[in-house]
Amino acid sequence: MHANPTVVERELELRLVLSPEHCLPVPARLGYYMDDPYAVHITFHIDSGHPVHWTFARDLLVEGVFRPCGHGDVRVWPSKAEGRSVVLMALSSPDGDALLEAPSAQVSAWLERTLRAVPPGTESGRLGLDDGLADLLAR
């Protein structure tokens, strides 16, 4: 966890789904930065020694906890695995595709913290656009 009030982070273990019978544990960090209020960041610490970073819309993850959403590079949907509620994330890139499984309760608790930090509909106020525009117009 991070003491910085402008960051909401959570370490958790995801599972890389290789087949219906086989998953690999993948340590990851969820990050939410108030100066990038529309996005969530996921860093996967894979064995290569080079972490992999993904960034996508916070709204996509919020919706994906409850119902299937997304298209293209990032798709998110709720599911069950071994009787547990999970969130599945299908990520596609030129380097390959991955299906990751995250525990719903941990993802939901972290998302709730991000939504308290920056409530939906207030994100644009975090971007400093009004201040920047006022500075430009004052010149």
PDB file of C-alpha atoms in Angstrom, residues 30-87:
ATOM      1  CA  LEU A  30      -3.217  -2.244  -9.269  1.00  0.00           C
ATOM      2  CA  GLY A  31      -2.525   1.479  -9.399  1.00  0.00           C
ATOM      3  CA  TYR A  32      -4.778   4.513  -9.560  1.00  0.00           C
ATOM      4  CA  TYR A  33      -3.203   7.956  -9.843  1.00  0.00           C
ATOM      5  CA  MET A  34      -5.369  11.002  -9.214  1.00  0.00           C
ATOM      6  CA  ASP A  35      -3.468  13.005 -11.846  1.00  0.00           C
ATOM      7  CA  ASP A  36      -4.631  10.373 -14.407  1.00  0.00           C
ATOM      8  CA  PRO A  37      -8.190  10.051 -13.048  1.00  0.00           C
ATOM      9  CA  TYR A  38      -9.821   8.154 -15.905  1.00  0.00           C
ATOM     10  CA  ALA A  39      -7.302   5.283 -15.956  1.00  0.00           C
ATOM     11  CA  VAL A  40      -6.281   2.256 -13.949  1.00  0.00           C
ATOM     12  CA  HIS A  41      -2.782   0.824 -14.222  1.00  0.00           C
ATOM     13  CA  ILE A  42      -1.838  -2.814 -13.759  1.00  0.00           C
ATOM     14  CA  THR A  43       1.769  -3.897 -13.458  1.00  0.00           C
ATOM     15  CA  PHE A  44       2.501  -7.592 -13.807  1.00  0.00           C
ATOM     16  CA  HIS A  45       5.763  -8.802 -12.289  1.00  0.00           C
ATOM     17  CA  ILE A  46       6.603 -11.643 -14.614  1.00  0.00           C
ATOM     18  CA  ASP A  47       9.621 -13.946 -14.402  1.00  0.00           C
ATOM     19  CA  SER A  48      11.482 -12.161 -17.199  1.00  0.00           C
ATOM     20  CA  GLY A  49      12.637  -9.464 -14.802  1.00  0.00           C
ATOM     21  CA  HIS A  50      10.834  -6.851 -16.899  1.00  0.00           C
ATOM     22  CA  PRO A  51       7.442  -5.869 -15.476  1.00  0.00           C
ATOM     23  CA  VAL A  52       4.600  -5.517 -17.958  1.00  0.00           C
ATOM     24  CA  HIS A  53       2.372  -2.453 -17.663  1.00  0.00           C
ATOM     25  CA  TRP A  54      -1.211  -2.099 -18.871  1.00  0.00           C
ATOM     26  CA  THR A  55      -3.366   1.024 -18.654  1.00  0.00           C
ATOM     27  CA  PHE A  56      -7.062   1.181 -19.448  1.00  0.00           C
ATOM     28  CA  ALA A  57     -10.233   3.018 -18.454  1.00  0.00           C
ATOM     29  CA  ARG A  58     -11.295   2.786 -14.817  1.00  0.00           C
ATOM     30  CA  ASP A  59     -14.923   2.672 -16.029  1.00  0.00           C
ATOM     31  CA  LEU A  60     -14.120  -0.525 -17.950  1.00  0.00           C
ATOM     32  CA  LEU A  61     -12.940  -2.303 -14.800  1.00  0.00           C
ATOM     33  CA  VAL A  62     -15.824  -0.914 -12.707  1.00  0.00           C
ATOM     34  CA  GLU A  63     -18.373  -2.188 -15.237  1.00  0.00           C
ATOM     35  CA  GLY A  64     -16.511  -5.463 -15.805  1.00  0.00           C
ATOM     36  CA  VAL A  65     -16.926  -6.454 -12.149  1.00  0.00           C
ATOM     37  CA  PHE A  66     -20.696  -6.641 -12.822  1.00  0.00           C
ATOM     38  CA  ARG A  67     -21.122  -7.496 -16.528  1.00  0.00           C
ATOM     39  CA  PRO A  68     -19.094  -8.246 -19.653  1.00  0.00           C
ATOM     40  CA  CYS A  69     -17.668  -5.133 -21.277  1.00  0.00           C
ATOM     41  CA  GLY A  70     -14.884  -3.905 -23.484  1.00  0.00           C
ATOM     42  CA  HIS A  71     -13.735  -4.852 -26.949  1.00  0.00           C
ATOM     43  CA  GLY A  72     -10.472  -4.946 -28.800  1.00  0.00           C
ATOM     44  CA  ASP A  73      -7.368  -4.969 -26.605  1.00  0.00           C
ATOM     45  CA  VAL A  74      -9.117  -5.129 -23.210  1.00  0.00           C
ATOM     46  CA  ARG A  75     -12.221  -7.119 -22.266  1.00  0.00           C
ATOM     47  CA  VAL A  76     -13.421  -7.630 -18.688  1.00  0.00           C
ATOM     48  CA  TRP A  77     -16.192  -9.810 -17.253  1.00  0.00           C
ATOM     49  CA  PRO A  78     -17.307 -11.436 -13.993  1.00  0.00           C
ATOM     50  CA  SER A  79     -17.140 -15.205 -13.594  1.00  0.00           C
ATOM     51  CA  LYS A  80     -16.748 -18.044 -11.092  1.00  0.00           C
ATOM     52  CA  ALA A  81     -13.652 -20.176 -10.608  1.00  0.00           C
ATOM     53  CA  GLU A  82     -13.652 -23.073  -8.151  1.00  0.00           C
ATOM     54  CA  GLY A  83     -16.697 -21.548  -6.439  1.00  0.00           C
ATOM     55  CA  ARG A  84     -15.062 -18.123  -6.037  1.00  0.00           C
ATOM     56  CA  SER A  85     -16.187 -14.878  -7.672  1.00  0.00           C
ATOM     57  CA  VAL A  86     -13.511 -13.638 -10.047  1.00  0.00           C
ATOM     58  CA  VAL A  87     -13.023 -10.930 -12.630  1.00  0.00           C
TER      59      VAL A  87
END
